[in-house]
Coordinates of C-alpha atoms in Angstrom, one line a residue:
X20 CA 121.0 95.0 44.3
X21 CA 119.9 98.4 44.1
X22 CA 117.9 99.7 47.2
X23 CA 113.5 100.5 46.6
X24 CA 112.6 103.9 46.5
X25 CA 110.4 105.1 49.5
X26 CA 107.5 106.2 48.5
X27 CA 106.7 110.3 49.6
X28 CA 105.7 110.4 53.2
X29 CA 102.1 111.5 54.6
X30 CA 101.7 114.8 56.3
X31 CA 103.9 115.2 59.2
X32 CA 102.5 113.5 62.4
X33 CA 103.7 111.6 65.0
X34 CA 103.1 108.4 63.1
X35 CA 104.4 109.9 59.8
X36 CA 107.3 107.6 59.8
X37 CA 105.6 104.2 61.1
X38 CA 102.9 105.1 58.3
X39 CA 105.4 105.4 55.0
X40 CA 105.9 102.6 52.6
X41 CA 108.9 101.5 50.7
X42 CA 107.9 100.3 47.2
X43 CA 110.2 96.6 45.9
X44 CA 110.3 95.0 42.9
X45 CA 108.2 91.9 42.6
X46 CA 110.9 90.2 40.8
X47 CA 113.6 91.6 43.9
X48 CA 111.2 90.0 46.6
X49 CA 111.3 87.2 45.1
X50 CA 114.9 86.6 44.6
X51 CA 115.8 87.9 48.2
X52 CA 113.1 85.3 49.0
X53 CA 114.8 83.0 47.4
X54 CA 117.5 83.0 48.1
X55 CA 117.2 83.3 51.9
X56 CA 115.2 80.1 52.1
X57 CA 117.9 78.6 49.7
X58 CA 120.3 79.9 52.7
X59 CA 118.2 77.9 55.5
X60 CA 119.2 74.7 53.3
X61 CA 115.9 74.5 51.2
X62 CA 116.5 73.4 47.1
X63 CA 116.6 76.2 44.9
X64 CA 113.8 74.8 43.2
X65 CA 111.8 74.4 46.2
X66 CA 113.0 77.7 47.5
X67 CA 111.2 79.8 44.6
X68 CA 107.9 78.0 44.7
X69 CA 108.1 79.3 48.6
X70 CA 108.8 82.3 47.3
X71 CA 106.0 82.4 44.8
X72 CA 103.7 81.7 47.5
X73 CA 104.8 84.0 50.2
X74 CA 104.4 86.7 47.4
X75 CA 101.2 85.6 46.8
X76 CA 99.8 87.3 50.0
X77 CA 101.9 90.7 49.1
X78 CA 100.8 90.5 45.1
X79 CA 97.1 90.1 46.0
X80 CA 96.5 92.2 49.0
X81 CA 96.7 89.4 51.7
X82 CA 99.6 91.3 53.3
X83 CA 98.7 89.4 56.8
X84 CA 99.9 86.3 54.9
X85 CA 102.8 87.4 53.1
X86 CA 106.5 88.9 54.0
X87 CA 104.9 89.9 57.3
X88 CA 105.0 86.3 58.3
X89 CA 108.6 85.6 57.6
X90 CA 110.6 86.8 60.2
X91 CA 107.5 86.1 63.0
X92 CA 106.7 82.5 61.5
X93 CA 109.0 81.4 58.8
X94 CA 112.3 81.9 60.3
X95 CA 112.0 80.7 63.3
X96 CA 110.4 77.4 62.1
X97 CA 113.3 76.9 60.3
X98 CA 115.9 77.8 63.0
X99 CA 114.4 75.7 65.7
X100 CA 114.3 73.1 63.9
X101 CA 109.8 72.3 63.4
X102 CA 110.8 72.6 59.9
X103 CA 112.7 70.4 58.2
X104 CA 114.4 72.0 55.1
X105 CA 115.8 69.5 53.3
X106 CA 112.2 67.2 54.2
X107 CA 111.4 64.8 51.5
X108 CA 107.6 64.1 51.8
X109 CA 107.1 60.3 51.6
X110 CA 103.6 58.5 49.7
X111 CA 101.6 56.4 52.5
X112 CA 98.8 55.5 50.4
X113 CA 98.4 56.0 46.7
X114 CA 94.9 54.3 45.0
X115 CA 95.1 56.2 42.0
X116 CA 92.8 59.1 42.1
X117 CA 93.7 60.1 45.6
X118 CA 97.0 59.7 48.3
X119 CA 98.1 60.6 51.8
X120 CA 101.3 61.8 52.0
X121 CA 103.8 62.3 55.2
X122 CA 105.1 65.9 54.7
X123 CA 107.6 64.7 57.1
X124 CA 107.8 68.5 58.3
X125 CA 108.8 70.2 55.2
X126 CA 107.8 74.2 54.9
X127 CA 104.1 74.0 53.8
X128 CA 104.6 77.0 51.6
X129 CA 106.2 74.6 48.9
X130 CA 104.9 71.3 49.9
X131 CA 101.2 72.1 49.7
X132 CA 101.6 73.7 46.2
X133 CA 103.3 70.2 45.2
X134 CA 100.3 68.3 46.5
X135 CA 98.3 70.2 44.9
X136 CA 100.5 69.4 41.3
X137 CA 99.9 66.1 42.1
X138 CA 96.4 66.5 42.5
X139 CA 95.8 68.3 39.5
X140 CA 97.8 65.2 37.6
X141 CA 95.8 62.7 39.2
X142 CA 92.3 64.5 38.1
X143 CA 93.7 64.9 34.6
X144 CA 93.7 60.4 34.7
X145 CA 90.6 60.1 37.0
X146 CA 88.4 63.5 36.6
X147 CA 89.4 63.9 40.3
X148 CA 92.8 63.8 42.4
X149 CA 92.9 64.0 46.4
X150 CA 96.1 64.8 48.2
X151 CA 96.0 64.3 51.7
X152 CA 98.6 65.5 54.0
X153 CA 100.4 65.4 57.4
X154 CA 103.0 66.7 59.2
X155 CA 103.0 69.5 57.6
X156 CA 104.0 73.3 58.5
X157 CA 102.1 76.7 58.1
X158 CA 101.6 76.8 54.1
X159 CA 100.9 80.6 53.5
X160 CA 97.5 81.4 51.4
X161 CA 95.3 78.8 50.7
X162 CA 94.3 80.2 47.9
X163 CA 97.5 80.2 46.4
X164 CA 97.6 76.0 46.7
X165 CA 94.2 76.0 45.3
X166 CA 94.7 79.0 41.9
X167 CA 97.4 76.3 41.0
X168 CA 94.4 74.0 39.9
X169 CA 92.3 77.0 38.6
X170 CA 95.5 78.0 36.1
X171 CA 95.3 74.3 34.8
X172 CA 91.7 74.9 34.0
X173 CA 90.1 72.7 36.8
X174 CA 88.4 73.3 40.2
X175 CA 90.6 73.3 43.2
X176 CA 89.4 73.0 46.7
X177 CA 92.5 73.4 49.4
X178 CA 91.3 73.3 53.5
X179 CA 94.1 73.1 56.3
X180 CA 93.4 73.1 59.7
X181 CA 96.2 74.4 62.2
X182 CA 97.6 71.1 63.9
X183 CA 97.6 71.0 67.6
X184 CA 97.0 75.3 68.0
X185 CA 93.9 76.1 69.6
X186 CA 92.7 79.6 69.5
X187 CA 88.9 79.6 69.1
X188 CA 86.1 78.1 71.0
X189 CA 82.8 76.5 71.1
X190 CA 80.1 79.1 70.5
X191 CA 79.0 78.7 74.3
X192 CA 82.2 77.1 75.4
X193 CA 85.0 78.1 77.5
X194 CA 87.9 76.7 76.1
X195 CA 89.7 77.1 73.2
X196 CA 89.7 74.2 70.6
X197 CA 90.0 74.8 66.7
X198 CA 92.5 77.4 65.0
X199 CA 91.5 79.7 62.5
X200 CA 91.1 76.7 59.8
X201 CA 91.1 78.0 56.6
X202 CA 89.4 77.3 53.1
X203 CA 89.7 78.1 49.3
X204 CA 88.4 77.6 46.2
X205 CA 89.6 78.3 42.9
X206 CA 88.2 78.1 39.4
X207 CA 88.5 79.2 35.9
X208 CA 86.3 82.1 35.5
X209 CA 87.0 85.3 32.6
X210 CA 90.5 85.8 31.4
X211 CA 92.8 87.0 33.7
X212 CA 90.5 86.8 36.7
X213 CA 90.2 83.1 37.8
X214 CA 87.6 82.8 41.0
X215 CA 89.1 83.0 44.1
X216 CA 87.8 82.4 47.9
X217 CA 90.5 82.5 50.1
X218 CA 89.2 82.5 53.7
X219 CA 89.7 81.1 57.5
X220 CA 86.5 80.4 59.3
X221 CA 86.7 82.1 61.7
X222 CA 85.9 86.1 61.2
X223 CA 89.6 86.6 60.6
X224 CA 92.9 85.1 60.5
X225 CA 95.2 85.9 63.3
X226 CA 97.8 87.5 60.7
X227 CA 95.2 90.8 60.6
X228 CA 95.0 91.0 63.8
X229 CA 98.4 91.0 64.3
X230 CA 98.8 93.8 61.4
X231 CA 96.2 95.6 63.3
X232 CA 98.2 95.1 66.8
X233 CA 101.5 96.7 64.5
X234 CA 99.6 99.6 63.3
X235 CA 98.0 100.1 66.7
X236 CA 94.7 100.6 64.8
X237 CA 92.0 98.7 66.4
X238 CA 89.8 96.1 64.7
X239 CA 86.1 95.9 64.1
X240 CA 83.9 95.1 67.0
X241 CA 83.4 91.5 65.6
X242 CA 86.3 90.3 65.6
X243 CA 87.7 89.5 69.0
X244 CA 85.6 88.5 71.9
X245 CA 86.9 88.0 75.8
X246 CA 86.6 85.4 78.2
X247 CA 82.9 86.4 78.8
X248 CA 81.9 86.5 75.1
X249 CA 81.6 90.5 75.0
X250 CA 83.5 92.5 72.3
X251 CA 87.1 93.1 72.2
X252 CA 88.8 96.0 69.8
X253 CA 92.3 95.9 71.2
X254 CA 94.0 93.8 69.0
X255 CA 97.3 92.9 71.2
X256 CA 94.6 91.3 73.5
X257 CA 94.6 88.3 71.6
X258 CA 98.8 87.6 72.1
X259 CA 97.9 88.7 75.2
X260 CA 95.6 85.9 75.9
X261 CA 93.2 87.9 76.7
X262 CA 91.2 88.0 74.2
X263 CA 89.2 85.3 71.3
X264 CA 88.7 84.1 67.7
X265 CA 84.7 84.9 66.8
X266 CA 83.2 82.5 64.3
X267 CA 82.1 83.7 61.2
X268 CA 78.8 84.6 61.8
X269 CA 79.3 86.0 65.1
X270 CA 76.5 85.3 67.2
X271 CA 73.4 82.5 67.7
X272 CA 71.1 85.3 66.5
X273 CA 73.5 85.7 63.2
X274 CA 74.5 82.2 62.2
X275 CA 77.8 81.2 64.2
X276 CA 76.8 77.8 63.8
X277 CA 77.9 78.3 59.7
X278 CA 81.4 79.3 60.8
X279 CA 81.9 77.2 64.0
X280 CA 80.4 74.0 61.5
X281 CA 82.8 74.9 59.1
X282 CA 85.8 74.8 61.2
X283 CA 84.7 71.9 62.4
X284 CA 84.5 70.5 58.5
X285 CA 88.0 71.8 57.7
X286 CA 89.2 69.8 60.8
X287 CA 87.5 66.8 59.5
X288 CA 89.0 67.1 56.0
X289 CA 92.1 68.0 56.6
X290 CA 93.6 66.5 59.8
X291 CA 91.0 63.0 60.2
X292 CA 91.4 62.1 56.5
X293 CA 95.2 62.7 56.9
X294 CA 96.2 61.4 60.2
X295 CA 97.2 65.0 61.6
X296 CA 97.0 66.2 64.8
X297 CA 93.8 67.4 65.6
X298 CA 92.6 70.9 67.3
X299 CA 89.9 69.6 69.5
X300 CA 91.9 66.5 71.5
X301 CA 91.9 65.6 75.5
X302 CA 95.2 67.9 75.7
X303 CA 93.1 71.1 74.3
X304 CA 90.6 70.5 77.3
X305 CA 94.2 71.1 80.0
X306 CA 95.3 74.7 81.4
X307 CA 93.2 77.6 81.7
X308 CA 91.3 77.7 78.1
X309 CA 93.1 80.9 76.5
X310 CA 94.4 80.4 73.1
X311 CA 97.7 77.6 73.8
X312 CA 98.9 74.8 71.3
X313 CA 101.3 75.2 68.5
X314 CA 101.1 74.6 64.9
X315 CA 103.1 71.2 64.7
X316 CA 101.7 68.0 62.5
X317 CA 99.3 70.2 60.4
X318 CA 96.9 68.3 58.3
X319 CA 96.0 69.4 54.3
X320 CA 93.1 68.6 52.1
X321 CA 94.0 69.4 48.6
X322 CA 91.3 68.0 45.9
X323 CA 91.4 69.2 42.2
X324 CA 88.3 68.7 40.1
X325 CA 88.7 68.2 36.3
X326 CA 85.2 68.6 34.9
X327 CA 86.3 68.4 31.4
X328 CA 87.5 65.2 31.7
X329 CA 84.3 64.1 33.2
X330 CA 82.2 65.5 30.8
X331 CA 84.7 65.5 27.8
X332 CA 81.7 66.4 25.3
X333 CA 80.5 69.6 27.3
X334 CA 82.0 72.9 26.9
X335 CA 82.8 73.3 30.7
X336 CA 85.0 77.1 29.5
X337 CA 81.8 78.5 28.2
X338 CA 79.9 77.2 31.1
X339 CA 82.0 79.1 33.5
X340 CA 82.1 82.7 31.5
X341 CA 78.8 82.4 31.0
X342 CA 78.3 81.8 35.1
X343 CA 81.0 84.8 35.8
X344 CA 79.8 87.2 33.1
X345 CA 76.2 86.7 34.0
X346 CA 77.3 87.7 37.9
X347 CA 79.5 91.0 36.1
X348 CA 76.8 91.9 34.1
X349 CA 74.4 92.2 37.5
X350 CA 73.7 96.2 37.6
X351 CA 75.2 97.6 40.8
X352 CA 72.9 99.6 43.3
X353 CA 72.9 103.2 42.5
X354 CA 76.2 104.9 43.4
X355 CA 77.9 101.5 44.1
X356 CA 80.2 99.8 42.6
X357 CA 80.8 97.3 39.5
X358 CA 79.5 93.9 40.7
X359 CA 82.6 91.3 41.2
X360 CA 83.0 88.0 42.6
X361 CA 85.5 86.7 45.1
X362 CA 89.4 87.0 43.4
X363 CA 88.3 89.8 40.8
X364 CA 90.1 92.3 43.0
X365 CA 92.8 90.2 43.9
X366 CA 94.0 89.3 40.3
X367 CA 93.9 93.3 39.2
X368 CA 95.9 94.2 42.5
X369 CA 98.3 91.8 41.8
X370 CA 99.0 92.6 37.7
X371 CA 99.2 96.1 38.8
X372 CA 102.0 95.1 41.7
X373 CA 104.0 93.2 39.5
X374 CA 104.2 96.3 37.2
X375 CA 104.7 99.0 39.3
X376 CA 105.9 96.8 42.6
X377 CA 104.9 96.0 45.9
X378 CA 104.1 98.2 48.9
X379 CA 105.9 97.0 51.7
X380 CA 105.2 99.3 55.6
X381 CA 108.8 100.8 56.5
X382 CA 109.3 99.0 59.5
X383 CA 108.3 96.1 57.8
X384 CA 111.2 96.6 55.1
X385 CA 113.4 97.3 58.0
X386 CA 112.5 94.3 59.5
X387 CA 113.3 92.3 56.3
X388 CA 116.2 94.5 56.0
X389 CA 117.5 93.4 59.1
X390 CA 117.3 89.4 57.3
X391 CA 120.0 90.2 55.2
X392 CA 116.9 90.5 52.5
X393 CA 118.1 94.0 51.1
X394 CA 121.3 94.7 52.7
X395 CA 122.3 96.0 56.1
X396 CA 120.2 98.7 57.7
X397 CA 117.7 100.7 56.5
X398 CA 117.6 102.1 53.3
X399 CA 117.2 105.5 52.6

């Protein structure tokens, strides 16, 4: 395997080093990838659908939810023995148009995208599938689960809340209770360029702020909050416990009842319907109300939506360019930018990274480096 190029340095500084990239090959992620979940004892076949979804956060931008996880999340559910590599997950219910399924603690990053398959099967039969999981395990980018619907020309809708992991609270309360609970979906839109909303309710995931915490940059003001609900911009606060989740919507006066309801909705969905643990439980309301819990028994929601089948006379493909052009077409404010929706970005970010490859931070290399992902060592 040849060694990536690193890309030319900044200007000297103390940083210059910490601040350089070293450029890989989509197609050499994804076989390292590969085959290093093939080495923890995962099926090859499995093992590159994981890999297609942990590149999924480095293709599109979502670099909080791709390689960076693998070493702090990945690994070490596999080592210890949360994830179950060789899992088989197991039907409970099945009535057609929708199932729950038992992950039986396989890695979420292939069994979600699976579910999803399923769903999309079922809808193509019924006009709608539902796939409802438990005990699952951390399953990368939601939207990723849900684009697998959009590619087979239907709506997906993908929610998964965090199991037993606690790390927001209340608006008004002093205890943590709901993870970050995330949200997506996906639909046809123009060629090339499928919608995509990919988002946790809360303002952001806990993967930025822990990029932000390995940069040592600080994040926005809205972000983080302390124990007294005032602003926090240090981001190792939060592993520190010393600092909180804020809601989408930030405050009363701003709407953090539309985030905080949300979470509360994705917790519904996902871990009620399913028979997952649940964030807000007696054992959340022990200890001293910092961020505690851990992402065990995770719940997924995964619903595809075939509107073709529904309406089989309508032309549902010019229905949705005429929505998405319509919203492209919208003249920008002066001096601003063309007018996209949400995954626009994303799909041009990741064509261009599969042709030219994927900007990885050097001491993130290193640190896949030091997997056995590239070789031994650092490469020059």
């Amino acid at each position: 395997m040849t060694a990536p190029t690193r890309s030319p340095a900044p200007a000297p500084s103390p940083k210059a080093d910490e601040d350089s990239t070293v450029v890989v090959g989509h197609a050499e992620l994804h076989a390292a990838l590969t085959g290093l979940f093939t080495g923890h004892g995962i099926p090859e076949p499995r093992a590159r659908l994981a890999a297609d979804a942990l590149c999924h956060g480095d293709l599109t931008g979502l670099d909080s939810h791709g390689v960076f996880n693998l070493a702090r999340l990945y690994v070490p559910l596999l080592e210890s023995g949360r994830c179950d590599p060789r899992a088989e997950p197991r039907t409970l219910t099945d009535l057609g148009a929708c199932a729950v399924v038992d992950a039986r603690r396989a890695l979420g990053l292939w069994a979600a995208a699976e579910a999803m398959d399923d769903a999309v099967a079922r809808a193509r039969r019924h006009g709608v599938g539902l796939v409802s999981v438990r005990g699952a395990t951390h399953f990368g980018c939601a939207g990723f689960h849900a684009v697998r619907a959009a590619h087979a020309g239907m709506i997906g809708v993908v929610t998964s809340n965090c199991g037993g992991q606690r790390l927001a609270r209340p608006p008004g309360g002093a205890v943590a209770m709901l993870g970050t609970n995330p949200l997506s979906v996906a639909a046809p839109a123009l060629d090339g360029h499928p919608f995509l909303l990919d988002m946790s309710t809360t303002v952001a995931p806990t993967g930025r702020v822990r990029v932000a915490a390995r940069r040592g940059t600080p994040v926005p003001a809205g972000w983080l909050e302390d124990a007294a609900g005032n602003p926090v911009t240090d981001p190792s606060a939060f592993d520190r416990g010393e600092a909180f989740l804020r809601w989408l919507g930030g405050t009363a006066q701003t709407g953090v009842h539309k985030g905080y309801g949300l979470g509360i909705a994705v917790e519904l969905l996902s871990a009620v319907v399913s028979g997952a643990a649940t964030g807000p439980a007696p054992a959340a309301l022990e200890g001293d109300g910092r961020p505690h819990g851990r992402d065990d028994d995770i719940g997924f929601f995964l619903l595809a939506i075939a509107p073709d089948v529904l309406r089989p006379d309508a032309d549902i493909a010019g229905a949705a360019r005429s929505l998405f052009g319509a919203l492209t077409d919208c003249p920008p404010v002066p001096g601003g930018r063309p007018v996209r929706y949400p995954g626009w970005y994303e799909a041009e970010r990741a064509a261009e990274r599969r042709r030219t490859g994927i900007p990885l931070p050097a001491h993130l290399y290193d640190e896949l480096a030091g997997l056995g992902l590239f070789g031994p060592g650092k490469q020059p």
